[in-house]
Coordinates of C-alpha atoms in Angstrom, one line a residue:
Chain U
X18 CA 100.3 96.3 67.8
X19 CA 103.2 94.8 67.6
X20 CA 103.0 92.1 70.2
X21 CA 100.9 89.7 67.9
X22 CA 103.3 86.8 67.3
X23 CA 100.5 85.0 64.7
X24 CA 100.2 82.0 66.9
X25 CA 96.9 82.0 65.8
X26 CA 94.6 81.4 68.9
X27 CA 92.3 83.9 67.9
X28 CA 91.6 83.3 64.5
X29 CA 88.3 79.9 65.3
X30 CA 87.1 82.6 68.3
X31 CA 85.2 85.1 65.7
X32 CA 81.5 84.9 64.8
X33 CA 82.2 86.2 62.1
X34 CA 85.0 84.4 60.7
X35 CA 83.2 80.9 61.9
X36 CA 79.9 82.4 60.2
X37 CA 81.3 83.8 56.9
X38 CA 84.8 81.7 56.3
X39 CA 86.2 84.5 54.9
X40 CA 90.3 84.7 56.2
X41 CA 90.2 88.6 56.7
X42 CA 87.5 87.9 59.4
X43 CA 90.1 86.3 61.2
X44 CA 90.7 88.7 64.0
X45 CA 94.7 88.9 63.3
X46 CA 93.9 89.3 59.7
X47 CA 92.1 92.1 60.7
X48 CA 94.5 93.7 63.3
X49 CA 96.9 93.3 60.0
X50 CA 94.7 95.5 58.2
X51 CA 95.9 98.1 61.0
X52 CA 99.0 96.7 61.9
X53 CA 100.4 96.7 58.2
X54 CA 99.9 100.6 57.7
X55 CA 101.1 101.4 61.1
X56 CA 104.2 99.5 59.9
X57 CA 104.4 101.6 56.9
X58 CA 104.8 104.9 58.6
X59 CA 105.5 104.3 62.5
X60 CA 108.4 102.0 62.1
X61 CA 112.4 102.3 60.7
X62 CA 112.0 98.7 58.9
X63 CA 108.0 100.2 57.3
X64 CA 110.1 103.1 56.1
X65 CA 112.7 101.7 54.5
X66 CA 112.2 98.2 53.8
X67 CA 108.5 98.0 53.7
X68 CA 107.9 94.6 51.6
X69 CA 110.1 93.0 54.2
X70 CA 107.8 93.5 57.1
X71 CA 104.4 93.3 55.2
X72 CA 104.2 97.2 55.3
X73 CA 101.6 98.8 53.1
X74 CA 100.4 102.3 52.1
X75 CA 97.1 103.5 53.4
X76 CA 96.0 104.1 50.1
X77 CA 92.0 104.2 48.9
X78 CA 92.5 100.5 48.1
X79 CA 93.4 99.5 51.5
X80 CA 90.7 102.3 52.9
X81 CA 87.9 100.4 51.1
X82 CA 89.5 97.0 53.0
X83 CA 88.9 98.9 56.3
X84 CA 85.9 100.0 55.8
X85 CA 84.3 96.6 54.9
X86 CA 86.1 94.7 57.8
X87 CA 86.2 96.8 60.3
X88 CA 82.6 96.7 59.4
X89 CA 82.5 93.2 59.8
X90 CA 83.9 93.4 63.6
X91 CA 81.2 93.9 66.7
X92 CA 84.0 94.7 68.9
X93 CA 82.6 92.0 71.0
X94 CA 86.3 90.9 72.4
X95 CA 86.1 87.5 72.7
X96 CA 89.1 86.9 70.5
X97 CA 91.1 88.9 73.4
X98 CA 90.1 86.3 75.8
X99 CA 92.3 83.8 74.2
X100 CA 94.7 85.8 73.1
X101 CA 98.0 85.1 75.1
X102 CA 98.9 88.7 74.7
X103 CA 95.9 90.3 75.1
X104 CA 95.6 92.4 72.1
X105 CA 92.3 93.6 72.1
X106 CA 90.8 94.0 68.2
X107 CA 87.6 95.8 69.7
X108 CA 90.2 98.7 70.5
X109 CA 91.9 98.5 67.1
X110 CA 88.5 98.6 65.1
X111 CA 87.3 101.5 67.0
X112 CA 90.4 103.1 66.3
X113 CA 90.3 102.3 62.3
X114 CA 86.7 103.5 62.5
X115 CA 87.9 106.6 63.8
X116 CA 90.5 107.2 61.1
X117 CA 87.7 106.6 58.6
X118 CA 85.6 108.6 60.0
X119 CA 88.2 111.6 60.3
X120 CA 88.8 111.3 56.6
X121 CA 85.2 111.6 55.9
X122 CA 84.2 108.1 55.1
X123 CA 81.6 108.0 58.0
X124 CA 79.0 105.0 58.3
X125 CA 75.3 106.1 58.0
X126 CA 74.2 103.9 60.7
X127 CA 76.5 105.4 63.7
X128 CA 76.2 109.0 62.3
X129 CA 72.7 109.5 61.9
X130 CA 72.4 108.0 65.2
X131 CA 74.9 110.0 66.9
X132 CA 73.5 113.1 65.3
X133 CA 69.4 112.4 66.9
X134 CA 71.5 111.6 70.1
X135 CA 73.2 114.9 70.8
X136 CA 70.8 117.0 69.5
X137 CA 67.4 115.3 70.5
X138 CA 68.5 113.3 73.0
X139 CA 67.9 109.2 71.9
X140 CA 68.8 107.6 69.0
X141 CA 65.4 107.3 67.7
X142 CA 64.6 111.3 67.9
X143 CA 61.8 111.3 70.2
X144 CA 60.3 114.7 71.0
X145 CA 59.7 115.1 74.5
X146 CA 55.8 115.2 74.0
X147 CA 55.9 111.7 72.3
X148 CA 58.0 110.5 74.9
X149 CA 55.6 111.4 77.1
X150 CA 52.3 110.1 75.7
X151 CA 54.2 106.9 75.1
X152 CA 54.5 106.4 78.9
X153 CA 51.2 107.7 79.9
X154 CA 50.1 104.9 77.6
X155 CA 51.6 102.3 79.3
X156 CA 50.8 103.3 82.7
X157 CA 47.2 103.2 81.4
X158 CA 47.7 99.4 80.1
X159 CA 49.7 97.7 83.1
X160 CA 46.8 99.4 85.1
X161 CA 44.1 98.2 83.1
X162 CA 45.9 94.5 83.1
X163 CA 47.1 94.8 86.9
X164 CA 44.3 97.2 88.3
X165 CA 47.7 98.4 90.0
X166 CA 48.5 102.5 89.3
X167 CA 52.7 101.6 88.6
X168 CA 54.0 105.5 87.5
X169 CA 56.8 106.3 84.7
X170 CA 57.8 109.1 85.5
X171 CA 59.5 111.5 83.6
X172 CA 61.3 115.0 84.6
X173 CA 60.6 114.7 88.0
X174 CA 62.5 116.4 89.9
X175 CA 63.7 115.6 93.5
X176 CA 63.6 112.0 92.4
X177 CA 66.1 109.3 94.3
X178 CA 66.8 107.4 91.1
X179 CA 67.3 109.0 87.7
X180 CA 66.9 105.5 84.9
X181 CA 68.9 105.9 81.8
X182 CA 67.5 103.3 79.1
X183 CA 68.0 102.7 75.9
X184 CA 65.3 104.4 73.7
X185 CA 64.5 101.0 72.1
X186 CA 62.4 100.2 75.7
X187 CA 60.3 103.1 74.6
X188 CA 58.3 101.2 72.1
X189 CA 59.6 98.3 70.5
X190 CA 58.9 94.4 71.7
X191 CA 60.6 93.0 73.6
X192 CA 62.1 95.8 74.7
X193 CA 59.3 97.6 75.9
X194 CA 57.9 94.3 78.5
X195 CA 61.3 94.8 80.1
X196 CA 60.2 98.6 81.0
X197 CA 56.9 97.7 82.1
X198 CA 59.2 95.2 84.6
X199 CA 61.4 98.2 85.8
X200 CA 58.3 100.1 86.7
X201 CA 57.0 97.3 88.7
X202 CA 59.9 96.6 90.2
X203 CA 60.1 100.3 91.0
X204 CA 56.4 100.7 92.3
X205 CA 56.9 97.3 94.7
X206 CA 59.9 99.1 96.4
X207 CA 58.2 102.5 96.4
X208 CA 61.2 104.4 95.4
X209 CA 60.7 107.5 94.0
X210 CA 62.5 107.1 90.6
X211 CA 62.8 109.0 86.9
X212 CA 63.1 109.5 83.6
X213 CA 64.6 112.2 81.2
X214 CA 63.5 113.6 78.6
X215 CA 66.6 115.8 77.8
X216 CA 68.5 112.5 78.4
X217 CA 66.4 109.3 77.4
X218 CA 69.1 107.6 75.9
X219 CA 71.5 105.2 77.6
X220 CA 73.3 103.5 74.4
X221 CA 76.4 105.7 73.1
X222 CA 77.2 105.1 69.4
X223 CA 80.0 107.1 70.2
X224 CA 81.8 104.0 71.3
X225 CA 81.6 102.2 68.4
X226 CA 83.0 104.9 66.4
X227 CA 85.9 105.5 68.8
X228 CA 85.2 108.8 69.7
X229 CA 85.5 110.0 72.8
X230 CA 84.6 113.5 72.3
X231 CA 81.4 112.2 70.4
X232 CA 81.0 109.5 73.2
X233 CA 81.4 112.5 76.1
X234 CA 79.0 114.7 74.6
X235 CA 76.3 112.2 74.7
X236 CA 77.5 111.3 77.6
X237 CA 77.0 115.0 79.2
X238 CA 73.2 115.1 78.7
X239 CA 73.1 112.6 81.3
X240 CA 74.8 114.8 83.5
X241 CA 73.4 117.4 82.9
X242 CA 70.1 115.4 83.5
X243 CA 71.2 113.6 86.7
X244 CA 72.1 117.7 88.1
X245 CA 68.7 119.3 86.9
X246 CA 66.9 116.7 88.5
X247 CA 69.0 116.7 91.6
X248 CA 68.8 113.0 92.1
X249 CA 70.7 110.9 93.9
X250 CA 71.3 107.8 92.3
X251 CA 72.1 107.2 88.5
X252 CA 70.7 103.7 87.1
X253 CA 70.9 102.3 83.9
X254 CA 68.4 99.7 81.8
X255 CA 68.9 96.6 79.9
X256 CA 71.6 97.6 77.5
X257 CA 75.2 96.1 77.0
X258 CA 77.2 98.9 75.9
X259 CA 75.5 101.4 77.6
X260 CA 76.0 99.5 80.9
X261 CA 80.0 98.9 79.4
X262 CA 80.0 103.2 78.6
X263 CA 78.7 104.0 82.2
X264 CA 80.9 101.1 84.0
X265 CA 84.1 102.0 82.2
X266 CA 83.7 105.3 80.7
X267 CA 81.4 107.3 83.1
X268 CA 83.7 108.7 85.6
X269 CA 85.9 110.8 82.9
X270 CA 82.9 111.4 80.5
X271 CA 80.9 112.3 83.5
X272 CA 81.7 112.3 86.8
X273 CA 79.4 109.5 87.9
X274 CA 81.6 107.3 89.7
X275 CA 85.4 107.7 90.8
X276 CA 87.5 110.6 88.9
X277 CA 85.5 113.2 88.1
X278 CA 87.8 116.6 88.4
X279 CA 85.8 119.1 86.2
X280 CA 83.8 121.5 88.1
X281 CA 80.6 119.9 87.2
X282 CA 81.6 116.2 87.5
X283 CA 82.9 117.3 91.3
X284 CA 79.3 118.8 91.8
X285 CA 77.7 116.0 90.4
X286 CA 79.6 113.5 92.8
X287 CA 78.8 115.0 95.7
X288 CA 74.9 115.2 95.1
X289 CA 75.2 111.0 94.2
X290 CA 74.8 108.9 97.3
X291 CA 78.0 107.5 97.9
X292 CA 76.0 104.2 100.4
X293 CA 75.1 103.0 96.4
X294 CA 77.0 101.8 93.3
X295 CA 77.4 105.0 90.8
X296 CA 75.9 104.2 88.5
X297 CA 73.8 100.8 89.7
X298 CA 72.5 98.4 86.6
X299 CA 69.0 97.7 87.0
X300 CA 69.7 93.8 87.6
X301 CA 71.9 95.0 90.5
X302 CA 69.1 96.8 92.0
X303 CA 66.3 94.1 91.5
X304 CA 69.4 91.5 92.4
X305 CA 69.8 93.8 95.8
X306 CA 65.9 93.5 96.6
X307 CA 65.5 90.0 96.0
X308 CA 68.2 89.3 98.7
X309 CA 66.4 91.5 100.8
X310 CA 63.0 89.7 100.0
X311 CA 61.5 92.8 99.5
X312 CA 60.3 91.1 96.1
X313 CA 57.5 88.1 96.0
X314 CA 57.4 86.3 92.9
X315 CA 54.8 83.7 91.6
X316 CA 57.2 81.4 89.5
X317 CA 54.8 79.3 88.1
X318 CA 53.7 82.3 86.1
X319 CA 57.1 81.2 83.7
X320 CA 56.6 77.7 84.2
X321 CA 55.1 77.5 80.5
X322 CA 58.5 78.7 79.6
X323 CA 62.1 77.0 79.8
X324 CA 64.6 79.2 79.6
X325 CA 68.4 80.1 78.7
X326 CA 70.2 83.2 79.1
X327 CA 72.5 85.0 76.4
X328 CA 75.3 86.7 78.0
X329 CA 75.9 90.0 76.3
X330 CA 79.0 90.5 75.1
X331 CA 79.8 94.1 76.1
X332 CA 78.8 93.4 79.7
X333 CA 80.2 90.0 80.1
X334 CA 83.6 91.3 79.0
X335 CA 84.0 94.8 79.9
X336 CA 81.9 95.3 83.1
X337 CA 81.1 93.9 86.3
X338 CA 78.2 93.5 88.7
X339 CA 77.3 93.6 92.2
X340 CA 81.0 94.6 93.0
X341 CA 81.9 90.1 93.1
X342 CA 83.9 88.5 90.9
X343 CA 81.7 87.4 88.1
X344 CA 79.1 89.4 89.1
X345 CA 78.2 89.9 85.8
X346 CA 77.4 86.3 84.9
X347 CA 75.9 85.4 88.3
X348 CA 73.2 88.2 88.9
X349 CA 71.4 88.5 85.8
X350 CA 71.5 84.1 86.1
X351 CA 70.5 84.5 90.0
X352 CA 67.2 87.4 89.0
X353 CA 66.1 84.8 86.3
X354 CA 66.1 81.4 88.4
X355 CA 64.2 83.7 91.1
X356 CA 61.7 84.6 88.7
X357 CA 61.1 81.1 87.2
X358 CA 61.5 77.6 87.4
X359 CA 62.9 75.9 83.9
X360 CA 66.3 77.5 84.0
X361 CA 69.2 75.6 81.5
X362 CA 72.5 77.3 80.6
X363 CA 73.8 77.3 76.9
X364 CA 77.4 74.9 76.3
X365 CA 80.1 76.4 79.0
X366 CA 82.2 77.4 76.1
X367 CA 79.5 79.7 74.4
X368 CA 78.3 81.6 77.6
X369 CA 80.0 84.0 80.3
X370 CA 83.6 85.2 79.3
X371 CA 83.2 82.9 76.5
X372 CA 80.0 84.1 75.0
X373 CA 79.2 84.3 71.7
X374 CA 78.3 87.9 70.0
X375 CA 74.4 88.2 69.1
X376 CA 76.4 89.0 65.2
X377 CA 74.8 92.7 65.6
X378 CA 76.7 94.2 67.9
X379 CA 79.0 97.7 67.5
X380 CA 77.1 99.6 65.2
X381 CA 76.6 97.1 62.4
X382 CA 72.9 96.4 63.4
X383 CA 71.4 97.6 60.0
X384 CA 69.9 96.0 57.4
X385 CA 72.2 96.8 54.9
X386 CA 74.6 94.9 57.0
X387 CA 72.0 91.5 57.0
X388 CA 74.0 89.2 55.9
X389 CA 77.1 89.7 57.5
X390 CA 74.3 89.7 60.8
X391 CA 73.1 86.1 59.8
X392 CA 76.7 84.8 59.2
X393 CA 77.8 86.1 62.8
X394 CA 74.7 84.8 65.0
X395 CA 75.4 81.3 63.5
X396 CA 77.7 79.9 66.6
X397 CA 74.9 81.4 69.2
X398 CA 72.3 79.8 67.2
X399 CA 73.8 76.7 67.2
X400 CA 74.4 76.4 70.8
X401 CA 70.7 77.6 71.6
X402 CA 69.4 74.6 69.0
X403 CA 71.5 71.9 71.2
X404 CA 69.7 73.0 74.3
X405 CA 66.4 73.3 72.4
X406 CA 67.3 69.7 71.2
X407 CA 68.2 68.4 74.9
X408 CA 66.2 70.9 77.1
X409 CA 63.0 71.9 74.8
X410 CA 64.4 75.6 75.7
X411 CA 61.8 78.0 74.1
X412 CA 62.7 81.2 75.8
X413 CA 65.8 83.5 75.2
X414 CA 67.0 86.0 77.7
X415 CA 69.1 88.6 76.7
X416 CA 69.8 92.4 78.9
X417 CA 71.0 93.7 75.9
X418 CA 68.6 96.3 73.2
X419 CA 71.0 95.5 70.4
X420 CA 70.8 91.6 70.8
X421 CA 67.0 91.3 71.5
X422 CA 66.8 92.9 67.9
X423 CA 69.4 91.2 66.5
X424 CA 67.7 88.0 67.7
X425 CA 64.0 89.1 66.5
X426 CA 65.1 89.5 63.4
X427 CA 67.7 86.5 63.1
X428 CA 66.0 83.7 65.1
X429 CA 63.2 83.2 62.4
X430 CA 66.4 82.3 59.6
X431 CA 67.3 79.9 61.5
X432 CA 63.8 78.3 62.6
X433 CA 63.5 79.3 65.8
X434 CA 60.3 81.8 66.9
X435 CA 61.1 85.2 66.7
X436 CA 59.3 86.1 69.7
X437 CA 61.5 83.5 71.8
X438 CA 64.3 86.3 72.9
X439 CA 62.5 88.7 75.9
X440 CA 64.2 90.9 78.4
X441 CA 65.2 89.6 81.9
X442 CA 62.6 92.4 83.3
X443 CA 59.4 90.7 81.3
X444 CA 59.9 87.5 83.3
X445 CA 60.3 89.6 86.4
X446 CA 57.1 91.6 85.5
X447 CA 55.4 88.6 84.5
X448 CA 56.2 86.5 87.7
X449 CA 56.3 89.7 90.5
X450 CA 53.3 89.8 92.8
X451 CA 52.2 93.1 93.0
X452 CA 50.0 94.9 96.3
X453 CA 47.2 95.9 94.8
X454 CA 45.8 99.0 96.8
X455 CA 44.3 98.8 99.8
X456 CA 40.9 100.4 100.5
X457 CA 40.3 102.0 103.8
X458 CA 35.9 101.1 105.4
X459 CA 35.9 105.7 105.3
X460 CA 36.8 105.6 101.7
X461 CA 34.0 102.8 101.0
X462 CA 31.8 104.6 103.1
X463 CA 32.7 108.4 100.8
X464 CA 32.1 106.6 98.1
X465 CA 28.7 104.8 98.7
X466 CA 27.6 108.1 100.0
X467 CA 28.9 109.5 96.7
X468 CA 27.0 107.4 94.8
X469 CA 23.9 107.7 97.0
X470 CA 24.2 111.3 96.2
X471 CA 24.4 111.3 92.6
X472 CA 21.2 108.6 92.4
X473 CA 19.1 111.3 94.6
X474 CA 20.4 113.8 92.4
X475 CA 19.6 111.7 89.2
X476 CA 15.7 110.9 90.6
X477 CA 15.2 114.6 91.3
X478 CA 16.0 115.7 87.8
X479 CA 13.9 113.3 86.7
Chain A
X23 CA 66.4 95.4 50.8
X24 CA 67.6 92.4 48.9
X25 CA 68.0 89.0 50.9
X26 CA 68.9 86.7 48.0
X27 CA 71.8 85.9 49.9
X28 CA 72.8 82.7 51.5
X29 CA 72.1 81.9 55.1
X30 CA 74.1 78.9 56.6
X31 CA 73.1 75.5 57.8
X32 CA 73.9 74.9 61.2
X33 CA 76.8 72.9 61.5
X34 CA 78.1 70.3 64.4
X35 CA 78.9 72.5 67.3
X36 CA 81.7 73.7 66.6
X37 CA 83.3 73.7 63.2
X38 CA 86.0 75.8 62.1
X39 CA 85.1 76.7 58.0
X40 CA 87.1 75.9 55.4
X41 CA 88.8 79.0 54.4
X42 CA 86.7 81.0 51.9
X43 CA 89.0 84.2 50.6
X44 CA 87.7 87.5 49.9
X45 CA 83.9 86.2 50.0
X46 CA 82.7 89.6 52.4
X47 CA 84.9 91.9 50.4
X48 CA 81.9 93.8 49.0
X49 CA 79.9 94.0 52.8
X50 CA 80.5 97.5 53.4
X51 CA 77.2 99.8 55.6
X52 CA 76.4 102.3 53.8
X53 CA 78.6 105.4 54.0
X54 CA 77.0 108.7 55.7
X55 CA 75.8 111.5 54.0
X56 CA 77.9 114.6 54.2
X57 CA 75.1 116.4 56.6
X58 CA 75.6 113.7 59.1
X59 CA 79.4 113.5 59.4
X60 CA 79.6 117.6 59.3
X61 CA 77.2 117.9 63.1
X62 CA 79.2 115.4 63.9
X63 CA 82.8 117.7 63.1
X64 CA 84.1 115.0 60.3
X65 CA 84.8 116.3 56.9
X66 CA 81.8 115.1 55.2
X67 CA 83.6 114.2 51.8
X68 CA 86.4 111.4 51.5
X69 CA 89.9 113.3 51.9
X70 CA 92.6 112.8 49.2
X71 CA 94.6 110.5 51.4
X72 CA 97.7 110.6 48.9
X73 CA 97.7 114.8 49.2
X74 CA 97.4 114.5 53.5
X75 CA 100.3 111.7 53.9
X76 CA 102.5 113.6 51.3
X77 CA 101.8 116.8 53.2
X78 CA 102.8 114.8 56.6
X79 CA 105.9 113.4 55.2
X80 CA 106.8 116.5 53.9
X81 CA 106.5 117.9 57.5
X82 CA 108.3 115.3 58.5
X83 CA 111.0 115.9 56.4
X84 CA 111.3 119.7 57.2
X85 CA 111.6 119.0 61.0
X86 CA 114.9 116.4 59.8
X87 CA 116.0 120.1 58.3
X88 CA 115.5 122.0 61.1
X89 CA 117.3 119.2 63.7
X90 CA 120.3 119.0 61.1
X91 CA 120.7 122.6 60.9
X92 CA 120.3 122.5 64.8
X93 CA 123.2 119.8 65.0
X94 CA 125.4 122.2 62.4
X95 CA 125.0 124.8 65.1
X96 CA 125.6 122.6 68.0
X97 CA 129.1 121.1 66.2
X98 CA 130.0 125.1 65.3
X99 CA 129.2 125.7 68.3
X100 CA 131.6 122.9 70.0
X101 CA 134.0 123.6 67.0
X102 CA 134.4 120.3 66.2
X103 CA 134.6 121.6 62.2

């Protein structure tokens, strides 16, 4: 906290300050917020001589101040990217979100959504029986669309690949055309893959709040999921701080990945496969198979599309992927160009490490929250107008639940179509080629003779 | 929901804002109902934070007690009074 030396390098890097012009969204105005009652009670100079070194009381006034602007903060990071010391003001918001929370001045947003997560398992409380219609639904409609049977499986045990998505690809668009790629992309490789029901959640609110125990007891369905359905590989959807939980957090909360030393998370390590990443992002895995050309993609099925890609902020800052430098902006960018042939990056300062927040990232993406949303897309919004200016750009990629709604709901203020942002996966579904099933002459011939029978059967009757 | 609020034009990539002060002061989320924050194992109602830092310092101040009173011994002890 105290390493800050106000040179002021962060303070033009936040969405939110460059959005709203308000000084506290400056992210070392808002470290102060901490920093200034840390001062107060952690140091000799706060105790004693408190007006000297800007110390202050954590009284309700300042409380209130914390609550708005740490509010205000999508722990995105990009202000620790230039900052020469590296202080990180996603760390100190989920800390003063933690204090407020542990003197009972919890948001509704997180909380409610914590609360369906650990009890139901996903943040939108989906029974198990819904859960499952829902994907017997759209097995029925790619089928119908693709005359292709692609399966979604769910509690199948003995599975090689347990998916943890975030419950938005369930039901809402975009989200949901990215699944329908996933399944695809699964049915083309012919792996035998998963769902959870007890586990069908991979975003963790618990994050945001800065809890760790609330982030580890999500966190533990999955485990308990991955052992029940003794599967060997753990995978994760479209979704940037899932993908940032599982890359960073995983092998404490868990034991997927390195470090497990629980009894459970040691069990659970030697069931994974170690010849796989633990856990794999989906991109890695369709990423992997394109190298392999196991994949054959129409491009021309995009070409009515040109397209730009959003990094997300939680994965292009706290994860990797594909175990290469950069990996994280270099496969999701390498999948799309694969997949189609109008491909244009956003300005180099508003994409990769640099990338600009969606504005509804770490918790605040609720509507009571719109305005501060609007105010915080506005730097991404301009830098997608320029290429839609220079490029005729019309189609948004994000891998990211909490930015394609963000967008869909903030593209349309600032005239773009709503329906612009998609998942990664829909231009893979769109574009993949998929082997219809083959049909052996002895089936033909059991089924003419079938229907042979049931005309001689009909004629009799009559 | 009311969205009588402003939305901003789009200005030449990229310029820094003039400095506007206090103008998101009142953009707090709603605050959780007590139901929510008790599953969770958070208090549920706003603590008096005045009471709970009075109560630390006062800790505080009783370990300083107890470490004096531990030095007394220590100098009895080394009978350097």
């Amino acid at each position: 906290m105290d390493a800050c030396v106000k040179c002021g390098a962060c303070t033009d890097k936040c969405h939110y300050f460059l959005g709203s012009s308000d000084p506290k969204n400056m992210p070392v105005a808002r470290q102060d917020l901490f920093r200034s009652v840390y001062r107060r009670h952690f140091t000799f100079a706060g105790k004693y001589f408190p007006k000297l070194v800007g110390a202050k009381d954590l009284n309700d006034e300042m409380l209130d101040d914390w609550y708005n602007y740490f509010h205000q903060c999508s722990q995105c990071r990009r202000c620790s990217v230039f900052c020469p010391y590296g202080i990180d003001t996603a760390e100190i918001s989920m800390a003063a979100r933690e204090v407020l929370d542990t003197v009972g001045i919890g948001q509704k947003y997180c909380n409610q959504i914590l609360g369906k997560a650990i009890t139901i398992g996903n943040n939108l409380g989906l029974p198990e029986p819904a859960l499952r219609d829902t994907l017997l639904d759209l097995e029925e409609e790619i089928e119908e669309e693709t005359g292709v049977a692609v399966k979604y499986p769910l509690d199948q045990k003995g599975s090689e690949i347990l998916l943890i998505t975030p419950s938005a690809d369930f039901f809402a668009e975009p989200h949901i055309d990215g699944l329908i790629g996933y399944g695809k992309v699964f049915h083309q490789d012919g792996v035998r893959w998963t769902m959870s029901s007890y586990a069908a959640e991979g975003a963790n609110f618990g994050m945001f709040i800065g809890s760790y125990d609330i982030m580890r007891k999500a966190a533990l369905r999955i485990r308990k999921a991955a052992l029940d359905l003794e599967v060997s590989r753990v995978m994760v959807g479209e979704c940037g701080h899932a993908w940032r939980v599982a890359y960073s957090f995983w092998n404490t909360l868990t034991g997927v990945g390195a470090g497990a030393s629980d009894e459970f998370g040691i069990k659970l390590q030697k069931q994974l496969d170690s010849r796989y990443p633990q856990p794999q992002h989906i991109i890695e895995y369709t990423y992997d198979l394109i190298q392999r050309g196991k994949l054959e993609f129409d491009k021309s099925k995009n070409d009515h599309r040109v397209v730009t890609f959003h990094d997300s902020c939680n994965v292009a800052r706290a994860t990797n992927m594909g175990g290469i430098p950069n990996g994280q902006f270099i496969l999701p960018r390498e999948v799309i160009k694969a997949v189609c042939n109008n491909y244009v990056d956003m300005e180099r300062s508003t994409i990769m490490e640099s990338t600009f927040c969606c504005g509804g990232g770490g918790g605040i993406l609720t509507d009571d929250l719109m305005e501060i949303r609007i105010k915080g897309a506005m730097p991404r919004m301009q830098a997608l107008k320029e290429v839609e200016k220079s490029n005729a750009v019309d189609t948004l990629v994000a891998i990211c639940a909490i930015c394609k709604s963000q967008f869909s709901k903030v593209l349309p203020k600032f005239n773009f179509e709503p329906d612009m942002i998609v998942s990664a996966h829909q231009l893979v579904s769109e574009a993949i080629i998929m082997d219809k099933p083959e049909i052996s002459d002895s089936e033909i011939e059991a089924d003419t003779a079938k229907i042979k029978e049931e005309t001689k059967e009909t004629e009799t009757s009559k | 929901m009311a969205d009588d609020f402003e939305i901003p034009e789009l200005p030449t990539y990229l310029e820094i804002p003039e400095i506007n002060e206090g103008i998101m002061d009142g953009d707090g989320p709603f605050k959780s109902a007590e139901e929510f924050q008790i599953q969770l194992g958070f208090p549920g109602k706003k603590l008096r934070i005045g009471r709970k830092l009075l109560l630390i310092k006062w800790a505080n101040l009783n370990l300083s007690i107890v470490l004096f009173k531990f030095f007394g011994c220590l100098c009895k002890m080394w009978r350097l009074y």
